[in-house]
mmCIF file of C-alpha atoms and ligand atoms in Angstrom:
data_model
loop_
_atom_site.group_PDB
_atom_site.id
_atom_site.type_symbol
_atom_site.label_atom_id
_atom_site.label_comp_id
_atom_site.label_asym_id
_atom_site.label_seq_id
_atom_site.Cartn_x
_atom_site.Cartn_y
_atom_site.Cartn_z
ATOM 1 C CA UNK A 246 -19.750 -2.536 -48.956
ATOM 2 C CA UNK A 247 -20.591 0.144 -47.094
ATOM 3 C CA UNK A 248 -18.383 3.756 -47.104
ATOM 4 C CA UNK A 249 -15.276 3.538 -45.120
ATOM 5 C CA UNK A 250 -16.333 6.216 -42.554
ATOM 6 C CA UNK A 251 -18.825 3.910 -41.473
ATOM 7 C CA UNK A 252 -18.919 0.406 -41.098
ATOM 8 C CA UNK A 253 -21.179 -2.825 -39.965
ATOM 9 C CA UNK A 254 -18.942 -5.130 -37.583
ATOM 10 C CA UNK A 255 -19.380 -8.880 -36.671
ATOM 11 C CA UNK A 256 -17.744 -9.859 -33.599
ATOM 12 C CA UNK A 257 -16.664 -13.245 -33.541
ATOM 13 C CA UNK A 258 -15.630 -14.833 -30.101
ATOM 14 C CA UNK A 259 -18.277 -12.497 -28.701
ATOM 15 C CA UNK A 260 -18.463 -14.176 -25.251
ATOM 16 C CA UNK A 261 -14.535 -14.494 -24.984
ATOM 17 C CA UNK A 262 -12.207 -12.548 -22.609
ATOM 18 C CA UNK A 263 -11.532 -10.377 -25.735
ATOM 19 C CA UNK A 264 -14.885 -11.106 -27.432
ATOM 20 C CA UNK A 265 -16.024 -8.632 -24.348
ATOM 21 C CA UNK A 266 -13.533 -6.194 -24.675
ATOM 22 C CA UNK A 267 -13.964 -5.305 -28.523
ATOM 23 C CA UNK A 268 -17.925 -5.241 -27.460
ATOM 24 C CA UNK A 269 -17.190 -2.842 -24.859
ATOM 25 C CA UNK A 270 -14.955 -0.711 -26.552
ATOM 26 C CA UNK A 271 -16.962 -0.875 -30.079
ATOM 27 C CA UNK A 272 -19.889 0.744 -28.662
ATOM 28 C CA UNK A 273 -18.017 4.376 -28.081
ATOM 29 C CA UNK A 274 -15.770 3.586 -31.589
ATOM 30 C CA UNK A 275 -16.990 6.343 -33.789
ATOM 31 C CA UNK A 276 -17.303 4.584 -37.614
ATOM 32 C CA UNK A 277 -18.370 1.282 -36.532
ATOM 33 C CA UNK A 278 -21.320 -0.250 -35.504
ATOM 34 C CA UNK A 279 -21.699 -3.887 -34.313
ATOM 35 C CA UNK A 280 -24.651 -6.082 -36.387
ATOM 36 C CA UNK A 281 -24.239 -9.127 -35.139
ATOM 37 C CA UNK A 282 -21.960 -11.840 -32.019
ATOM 38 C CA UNK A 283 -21.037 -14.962 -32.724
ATOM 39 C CA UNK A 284 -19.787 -17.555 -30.248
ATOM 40 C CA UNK A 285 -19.018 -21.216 -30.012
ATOM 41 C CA UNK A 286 -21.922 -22.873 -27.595
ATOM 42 C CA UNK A 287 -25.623 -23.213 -28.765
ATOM 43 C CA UNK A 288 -27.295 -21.321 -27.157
ATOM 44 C CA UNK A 289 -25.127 -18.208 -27.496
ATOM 45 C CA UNK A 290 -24.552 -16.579 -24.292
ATOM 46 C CA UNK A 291 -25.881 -13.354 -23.895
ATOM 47 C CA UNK A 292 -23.201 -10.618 -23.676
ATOM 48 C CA UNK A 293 -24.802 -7.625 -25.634
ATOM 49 C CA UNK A 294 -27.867 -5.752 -25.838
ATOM 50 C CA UNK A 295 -29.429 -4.678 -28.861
ATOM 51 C CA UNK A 296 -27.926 -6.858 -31.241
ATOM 52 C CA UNK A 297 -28.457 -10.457 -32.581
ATOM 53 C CA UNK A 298 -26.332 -12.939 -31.127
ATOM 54 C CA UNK A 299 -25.489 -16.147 -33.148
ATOM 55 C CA UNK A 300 -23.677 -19.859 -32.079
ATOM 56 C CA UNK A 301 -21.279 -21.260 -34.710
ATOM 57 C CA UNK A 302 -22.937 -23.197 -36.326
ATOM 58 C CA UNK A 303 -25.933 -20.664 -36.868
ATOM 59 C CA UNK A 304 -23.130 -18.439 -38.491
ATOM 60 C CA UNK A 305 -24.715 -18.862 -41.665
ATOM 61 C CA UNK A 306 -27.581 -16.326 -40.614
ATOM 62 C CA UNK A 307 -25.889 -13.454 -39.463
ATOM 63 C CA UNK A 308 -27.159 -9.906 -40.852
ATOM 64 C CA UNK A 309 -25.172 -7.929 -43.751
ATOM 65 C CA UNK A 310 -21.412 -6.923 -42.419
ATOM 66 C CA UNK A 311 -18.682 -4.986 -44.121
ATOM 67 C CA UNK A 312 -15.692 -6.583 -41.303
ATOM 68 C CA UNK A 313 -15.339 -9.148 -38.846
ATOM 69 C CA UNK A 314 -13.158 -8.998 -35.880
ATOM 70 C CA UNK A 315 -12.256 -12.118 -34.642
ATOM 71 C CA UNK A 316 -10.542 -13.468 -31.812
ATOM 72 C CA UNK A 317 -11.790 -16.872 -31.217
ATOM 73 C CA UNK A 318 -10.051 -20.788 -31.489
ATOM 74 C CA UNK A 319 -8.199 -22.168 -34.042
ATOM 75 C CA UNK A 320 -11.254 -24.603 -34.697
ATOM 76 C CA UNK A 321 -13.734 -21.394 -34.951
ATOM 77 C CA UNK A 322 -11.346 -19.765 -37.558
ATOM 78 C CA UNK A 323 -12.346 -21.507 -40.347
ATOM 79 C CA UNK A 324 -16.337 -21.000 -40.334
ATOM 80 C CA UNK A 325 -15.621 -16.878 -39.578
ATOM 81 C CA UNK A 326 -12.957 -17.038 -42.681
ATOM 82 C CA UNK A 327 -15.229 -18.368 -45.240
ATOM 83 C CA UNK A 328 -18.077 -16.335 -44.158
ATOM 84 C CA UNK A 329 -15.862 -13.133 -44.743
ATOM 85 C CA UNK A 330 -14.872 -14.409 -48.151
ATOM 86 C CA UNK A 331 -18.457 -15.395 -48.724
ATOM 87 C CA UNK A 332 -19.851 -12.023 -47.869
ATOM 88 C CA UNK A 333 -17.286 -9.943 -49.509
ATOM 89 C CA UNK A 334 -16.119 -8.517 -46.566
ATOM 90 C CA UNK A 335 -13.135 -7.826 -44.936
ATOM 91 C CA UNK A 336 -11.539 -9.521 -41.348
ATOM 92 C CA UNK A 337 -9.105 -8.989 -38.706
ATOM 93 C CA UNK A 338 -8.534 -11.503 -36.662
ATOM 94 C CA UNK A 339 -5.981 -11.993 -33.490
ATOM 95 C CA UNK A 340 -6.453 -15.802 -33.043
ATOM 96 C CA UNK A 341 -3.614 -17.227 -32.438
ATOM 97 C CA UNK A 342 -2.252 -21.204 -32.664
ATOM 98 C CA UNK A 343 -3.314 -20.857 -36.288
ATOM 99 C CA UNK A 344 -1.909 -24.250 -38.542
ATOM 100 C CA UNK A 345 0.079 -23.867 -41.779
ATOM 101 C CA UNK A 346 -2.946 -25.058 -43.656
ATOM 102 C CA UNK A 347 -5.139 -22.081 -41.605
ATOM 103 C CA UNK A 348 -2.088 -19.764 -42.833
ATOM 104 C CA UNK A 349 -2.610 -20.997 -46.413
ATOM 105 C CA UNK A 350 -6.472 -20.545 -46.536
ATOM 106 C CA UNK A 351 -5.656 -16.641 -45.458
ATOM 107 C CA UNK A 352 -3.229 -16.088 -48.287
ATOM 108 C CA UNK A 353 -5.963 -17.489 -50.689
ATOM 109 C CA UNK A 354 -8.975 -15.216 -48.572
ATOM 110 C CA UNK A 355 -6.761 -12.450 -49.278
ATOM 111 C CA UNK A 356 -7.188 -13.015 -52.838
ATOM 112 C CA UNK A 357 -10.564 -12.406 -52.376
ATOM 113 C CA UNK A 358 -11.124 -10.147 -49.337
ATOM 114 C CA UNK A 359 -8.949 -7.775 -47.265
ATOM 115 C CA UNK A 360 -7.505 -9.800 -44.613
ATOM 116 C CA UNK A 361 -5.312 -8.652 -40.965
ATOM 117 C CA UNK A 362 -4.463 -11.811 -38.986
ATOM 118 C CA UNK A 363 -1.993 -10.226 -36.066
ATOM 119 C CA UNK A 364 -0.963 -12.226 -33.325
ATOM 120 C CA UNK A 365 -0.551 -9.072 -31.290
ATOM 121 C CA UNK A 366 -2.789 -6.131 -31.747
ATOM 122 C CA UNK A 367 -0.530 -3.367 -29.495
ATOM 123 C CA UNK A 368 1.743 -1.076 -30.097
ATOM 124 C CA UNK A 369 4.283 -1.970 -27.915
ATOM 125 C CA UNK A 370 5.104 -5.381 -29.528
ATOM 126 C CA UNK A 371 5.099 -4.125 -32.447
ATOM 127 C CA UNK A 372 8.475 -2.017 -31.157
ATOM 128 C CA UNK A 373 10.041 -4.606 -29.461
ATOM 129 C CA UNK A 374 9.827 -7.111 -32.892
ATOM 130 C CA UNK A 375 11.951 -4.230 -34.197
ATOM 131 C CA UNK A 376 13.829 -4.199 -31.651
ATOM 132 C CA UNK A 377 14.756 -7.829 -31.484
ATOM 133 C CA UNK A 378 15.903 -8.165 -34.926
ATOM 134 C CA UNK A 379 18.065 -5.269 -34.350
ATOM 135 C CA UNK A 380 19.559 -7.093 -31.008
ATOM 136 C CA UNK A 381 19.801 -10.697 -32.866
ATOM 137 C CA UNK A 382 22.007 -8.887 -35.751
ATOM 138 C CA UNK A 383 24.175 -7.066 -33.254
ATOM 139 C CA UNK A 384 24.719 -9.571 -30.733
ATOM 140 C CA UNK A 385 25.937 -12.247 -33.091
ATOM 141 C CA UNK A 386 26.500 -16.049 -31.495
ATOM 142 C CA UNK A 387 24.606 -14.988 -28.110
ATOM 143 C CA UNK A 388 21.860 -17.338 -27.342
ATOM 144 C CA UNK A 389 18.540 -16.028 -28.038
ATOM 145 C CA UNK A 390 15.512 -17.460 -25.688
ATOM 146 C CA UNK A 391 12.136 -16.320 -25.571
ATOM 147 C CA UNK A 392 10.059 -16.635 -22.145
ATOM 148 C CA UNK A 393 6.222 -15.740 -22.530
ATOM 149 C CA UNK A 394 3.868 -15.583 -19.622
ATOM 150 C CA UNK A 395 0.358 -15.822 -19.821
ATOM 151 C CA UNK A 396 -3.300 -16.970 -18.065
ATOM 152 C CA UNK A 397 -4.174 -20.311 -17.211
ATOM 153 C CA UNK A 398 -7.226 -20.444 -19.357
ATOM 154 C CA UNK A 399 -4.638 -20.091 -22.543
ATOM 155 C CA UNK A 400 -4.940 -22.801 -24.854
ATOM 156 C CA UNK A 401 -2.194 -22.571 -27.173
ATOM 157 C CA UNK A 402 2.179 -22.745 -26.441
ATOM 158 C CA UNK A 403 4.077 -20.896 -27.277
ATOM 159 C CA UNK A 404 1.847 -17.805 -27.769
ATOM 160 C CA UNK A 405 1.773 -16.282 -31.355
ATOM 161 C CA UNK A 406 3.660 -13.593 -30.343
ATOM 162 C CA UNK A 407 6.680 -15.161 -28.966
ATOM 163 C CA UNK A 408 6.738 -17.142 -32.726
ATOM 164 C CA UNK A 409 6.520 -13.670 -34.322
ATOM 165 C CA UNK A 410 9.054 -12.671 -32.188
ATOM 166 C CA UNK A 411 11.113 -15.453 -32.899
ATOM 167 C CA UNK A 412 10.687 -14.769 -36.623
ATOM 168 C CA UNK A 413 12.431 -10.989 -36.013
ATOM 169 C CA UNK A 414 15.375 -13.033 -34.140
ATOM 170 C CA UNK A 415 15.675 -15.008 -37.296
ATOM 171 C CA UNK A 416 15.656 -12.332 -39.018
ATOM 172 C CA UNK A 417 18.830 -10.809 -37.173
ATOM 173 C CA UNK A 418 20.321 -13.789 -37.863
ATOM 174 C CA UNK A 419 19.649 -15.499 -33.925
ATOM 175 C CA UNK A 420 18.015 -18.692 -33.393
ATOM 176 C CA UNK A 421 15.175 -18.988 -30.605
ATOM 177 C CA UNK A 422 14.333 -21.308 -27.967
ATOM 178 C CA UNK A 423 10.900 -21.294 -26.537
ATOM 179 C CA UNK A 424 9.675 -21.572 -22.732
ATOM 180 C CA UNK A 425 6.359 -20.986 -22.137
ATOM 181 C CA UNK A 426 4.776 -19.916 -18.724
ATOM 182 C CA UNK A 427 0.474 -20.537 -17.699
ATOM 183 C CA UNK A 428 0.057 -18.431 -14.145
ATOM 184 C CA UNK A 429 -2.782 -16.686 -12.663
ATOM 185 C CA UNK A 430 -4.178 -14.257 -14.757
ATOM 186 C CA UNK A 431 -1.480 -12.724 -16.453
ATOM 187 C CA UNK A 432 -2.695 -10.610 -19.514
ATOM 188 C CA UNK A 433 0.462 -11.220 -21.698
ATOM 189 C CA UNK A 434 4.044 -11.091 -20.340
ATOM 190 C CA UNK A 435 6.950 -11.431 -23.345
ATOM 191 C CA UNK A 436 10.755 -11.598 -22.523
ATOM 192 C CA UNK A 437 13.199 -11.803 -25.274
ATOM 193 C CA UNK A 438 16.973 -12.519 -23.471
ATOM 194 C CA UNK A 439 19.937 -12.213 -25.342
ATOM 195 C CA UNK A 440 22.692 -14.168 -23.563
ATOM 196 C CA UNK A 441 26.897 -13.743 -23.907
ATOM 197 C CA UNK A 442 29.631 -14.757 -21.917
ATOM 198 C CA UNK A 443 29.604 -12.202 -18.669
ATOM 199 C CA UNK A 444 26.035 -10.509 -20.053
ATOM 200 C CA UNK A 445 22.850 -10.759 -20.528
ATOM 201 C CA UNK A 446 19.909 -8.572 -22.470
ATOM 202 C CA UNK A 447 16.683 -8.792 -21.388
ATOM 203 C CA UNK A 448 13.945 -6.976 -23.806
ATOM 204 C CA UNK A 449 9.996 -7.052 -21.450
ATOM 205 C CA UNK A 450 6.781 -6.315 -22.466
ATOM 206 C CA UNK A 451 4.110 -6.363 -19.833
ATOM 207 C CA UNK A 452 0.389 -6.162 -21.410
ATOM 208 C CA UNK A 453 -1.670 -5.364 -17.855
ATOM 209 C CA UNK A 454 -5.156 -4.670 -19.758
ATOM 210 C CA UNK A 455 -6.936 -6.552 -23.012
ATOM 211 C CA UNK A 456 -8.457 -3.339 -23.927
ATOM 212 C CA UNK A 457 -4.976 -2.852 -25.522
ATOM 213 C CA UNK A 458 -5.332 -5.585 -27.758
ATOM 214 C CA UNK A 459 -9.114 -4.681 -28.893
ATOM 215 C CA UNK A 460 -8.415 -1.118 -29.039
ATOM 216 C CA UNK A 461 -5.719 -1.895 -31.889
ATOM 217 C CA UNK A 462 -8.509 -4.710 -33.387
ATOM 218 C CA UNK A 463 -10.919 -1.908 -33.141
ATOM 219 C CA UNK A 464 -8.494 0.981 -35.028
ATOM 220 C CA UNK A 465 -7.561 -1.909 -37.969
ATOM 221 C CA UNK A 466 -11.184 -3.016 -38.352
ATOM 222 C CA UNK A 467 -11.910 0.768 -39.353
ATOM 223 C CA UNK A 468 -9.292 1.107 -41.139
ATOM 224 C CA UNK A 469 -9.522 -2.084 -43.525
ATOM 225 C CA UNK A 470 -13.269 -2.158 -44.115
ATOM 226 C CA UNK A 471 -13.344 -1.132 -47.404
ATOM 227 C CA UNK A 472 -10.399 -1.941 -48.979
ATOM 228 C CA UNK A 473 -9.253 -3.816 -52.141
ATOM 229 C CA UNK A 474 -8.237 -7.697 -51.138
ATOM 230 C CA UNK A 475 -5.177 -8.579 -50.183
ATOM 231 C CA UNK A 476 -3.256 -9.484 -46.921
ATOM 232 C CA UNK A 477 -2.591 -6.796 -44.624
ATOM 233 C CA UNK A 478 0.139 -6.125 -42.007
ATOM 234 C CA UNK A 479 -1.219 -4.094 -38.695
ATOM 235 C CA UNK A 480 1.779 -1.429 -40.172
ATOM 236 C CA UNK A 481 -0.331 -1.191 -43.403
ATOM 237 C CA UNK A 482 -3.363 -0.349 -41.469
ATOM 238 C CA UNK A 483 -1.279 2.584 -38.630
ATOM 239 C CA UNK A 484 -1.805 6.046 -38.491
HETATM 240 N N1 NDP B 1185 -3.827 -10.856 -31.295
HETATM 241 C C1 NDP B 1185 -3.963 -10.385 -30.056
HETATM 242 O O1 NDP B 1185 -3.623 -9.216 -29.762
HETATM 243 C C2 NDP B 1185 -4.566 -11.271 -29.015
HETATM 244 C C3 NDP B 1185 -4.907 -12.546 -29.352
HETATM 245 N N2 NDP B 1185 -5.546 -13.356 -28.452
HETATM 246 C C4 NDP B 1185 -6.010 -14.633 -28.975
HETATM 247 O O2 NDP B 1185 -7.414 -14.521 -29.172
HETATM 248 C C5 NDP B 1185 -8.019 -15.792 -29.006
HETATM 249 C C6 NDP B 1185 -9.162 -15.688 -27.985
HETATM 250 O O3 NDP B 1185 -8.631 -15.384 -26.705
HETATM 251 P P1 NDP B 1185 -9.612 -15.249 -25.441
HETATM 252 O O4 NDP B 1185 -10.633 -14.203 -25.694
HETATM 253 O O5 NDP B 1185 -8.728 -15.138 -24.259
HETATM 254 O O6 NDP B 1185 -10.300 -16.702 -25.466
HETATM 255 P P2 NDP B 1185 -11.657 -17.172 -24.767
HETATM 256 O O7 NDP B 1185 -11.524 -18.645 -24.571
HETATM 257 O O8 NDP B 1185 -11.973 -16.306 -23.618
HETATM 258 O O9 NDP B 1185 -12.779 -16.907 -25.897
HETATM 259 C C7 NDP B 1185 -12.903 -17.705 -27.047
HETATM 260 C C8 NDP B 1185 -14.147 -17.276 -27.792
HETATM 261 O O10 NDP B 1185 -14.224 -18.045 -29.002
HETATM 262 C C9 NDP B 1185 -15.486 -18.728 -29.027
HETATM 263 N N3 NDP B 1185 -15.358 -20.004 -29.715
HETATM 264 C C10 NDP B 1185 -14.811 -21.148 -29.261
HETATM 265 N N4 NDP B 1185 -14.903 -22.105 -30.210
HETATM 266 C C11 NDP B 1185 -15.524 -21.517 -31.261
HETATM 267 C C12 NDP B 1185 -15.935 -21.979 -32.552
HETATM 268 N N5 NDP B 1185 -15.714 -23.242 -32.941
HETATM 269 N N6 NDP B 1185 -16.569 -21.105 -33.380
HETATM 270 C C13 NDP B 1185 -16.799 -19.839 -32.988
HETATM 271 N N7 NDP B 1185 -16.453 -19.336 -31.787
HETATM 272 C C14 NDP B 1185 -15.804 -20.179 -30.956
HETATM 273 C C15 NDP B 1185 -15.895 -18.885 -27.577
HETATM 274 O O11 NDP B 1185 -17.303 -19.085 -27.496
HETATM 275 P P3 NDP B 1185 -17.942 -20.041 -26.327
HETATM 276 O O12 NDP B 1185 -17.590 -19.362 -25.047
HETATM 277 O O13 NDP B 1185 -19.393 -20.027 -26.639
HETATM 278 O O14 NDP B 1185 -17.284 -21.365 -26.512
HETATM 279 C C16 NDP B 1185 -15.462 -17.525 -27.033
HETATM 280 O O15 NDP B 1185 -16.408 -16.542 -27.391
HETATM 281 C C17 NDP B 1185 -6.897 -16.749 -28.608
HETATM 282 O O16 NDP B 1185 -6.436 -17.401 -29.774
HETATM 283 C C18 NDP B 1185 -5.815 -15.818 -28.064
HETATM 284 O O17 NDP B 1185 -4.535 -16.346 -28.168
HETATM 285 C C19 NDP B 1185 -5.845 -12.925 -27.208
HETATM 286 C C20 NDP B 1185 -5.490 -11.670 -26.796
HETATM 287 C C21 NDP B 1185 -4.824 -10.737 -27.673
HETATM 288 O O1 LIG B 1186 -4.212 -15.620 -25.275
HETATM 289 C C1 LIG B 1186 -3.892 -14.479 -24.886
HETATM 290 O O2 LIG B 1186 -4.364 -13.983 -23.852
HETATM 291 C C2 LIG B 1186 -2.958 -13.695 -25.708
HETATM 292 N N1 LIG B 1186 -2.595 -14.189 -26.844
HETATM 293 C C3 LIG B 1186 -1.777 -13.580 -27.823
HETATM 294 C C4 LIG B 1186 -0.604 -14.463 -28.164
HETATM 295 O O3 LIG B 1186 -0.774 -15.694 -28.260
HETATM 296 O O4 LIG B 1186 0.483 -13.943 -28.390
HETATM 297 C C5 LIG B 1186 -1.442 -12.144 -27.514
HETATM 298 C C6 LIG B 1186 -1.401 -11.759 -26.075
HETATM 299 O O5 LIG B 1186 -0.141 -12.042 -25.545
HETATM 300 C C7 LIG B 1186 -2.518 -12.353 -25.247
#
């Protein structure tokens, strides 16, 4: 591996709606350089200059890399996985609609290689998880529902981060229900109510930009290059 202050990146999902934003931003992110793009269709789409651009199943060939970033589908997650563990190096990935079998193959990467798999790479989530739990354990017996709004291009239901946000409800002690919303082109739109008798909570976040999400990818990916294996939290990898 190369020294933490500077690492090789592999973008996977390269041609994606945040493929193109973690291109975009990598190119003025001091400490990384990107080596290689991979994408699903043969032939790759060319969204970069200067560097090689693979399909999946060419994945095989890419050049040396100390971290992948990867925000691609469940079905691409597999091939980018492997190749991390293969390589020795480490991977952050924000693909979400990940199976239990997918979440079992991380925990044994990350006996191997450094792994971040975050449904929701900014900071404000991150909050408002903290602030649900806290909600769910004071507002005991109030109905907990979860409302995400997103795209119409987005593939999976409910989004990863309304299930992580569940998971902090649980947490407090509050079950979740679900309701999922595809409209436009809404970034990322996550309401977390909190119902009693005569009141209602209502905890929003509004994502308006993806450069949010790939700017947090971006900060991890620098952070976790170099590090012993293991599974990471996006907390482990702040500051
Ligand atoms: N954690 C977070 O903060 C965020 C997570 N996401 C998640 O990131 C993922 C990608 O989102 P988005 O960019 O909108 O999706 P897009 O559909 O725009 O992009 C998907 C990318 O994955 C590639 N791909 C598809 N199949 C494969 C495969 N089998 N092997 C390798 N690459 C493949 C596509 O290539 P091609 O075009 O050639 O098929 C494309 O480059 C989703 O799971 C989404 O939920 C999104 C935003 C933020
Ligand atoms: O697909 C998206 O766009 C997003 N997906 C993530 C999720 O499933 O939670 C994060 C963000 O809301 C955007």
């Amino acid at each position: 591996m190369n020294t933490p202050d500077h690492a090789r990146l592999l973008v996977h999902g390269a041609t994606g709606r945040m493929g193109r934003a973690v291109l975009r931003l990598a190119a003025d992110t001091p400490g990384l350089s990107v080596v290689g793009a991979v994408s699903g269709s043969r032939p790759p789409q060319r969204v970069v200059d200067g560097v090689p651009q693979f399909s999946a199943s060419e994945i095989g060939g890419v050049p040396a890399f100390d971290v992948a970033i990867d925000f691609s589908l469940p079905e691409g997650f597999d091939r980018v996985l492997g190749l991390c563990v293969a390589r020795g190096a480490a991977l952050v990935s924000g693909t979400t609609g990940l199976s239990e079998g997918q979440q079992q193959a991380i925990d044994e990467a990350a006996g191997k290689v450094p792994v971040l798999v975050a449904a929701n790479f900014s900071l404000g989530t991150a909050v408002l998880s903290q602030l649900v739990e806290r909600a769910a354990r004071a507002l005991h017996g109030w109905d907990c529902d979860i409302v995400e709004t997103h795209h119409v291009h987005k593939k999976d239901a409910p989004s990863g981060t309304a299930l992580v946000l569940g998971e902090s409800a649980a947490r407090g002690g509050a079950q979740a229900r679900y309701a999922s919303l595809r409209a436009g082109d809404v970034v990322g739109e996550h309401t977390v109510q909190f119902t009693g008798l005569g009141e209602r909570l209502e905890l929003v976040h509004r994502a308006t930009d993806r450069d949010v999400f790939a700017r947090g990818a971006l900060h991890a990916a620098r952070r976790i290059a170099g590090r012993p294996p293991g599974r990471l939290r996006l907390a482990d990898l702040l500051g």
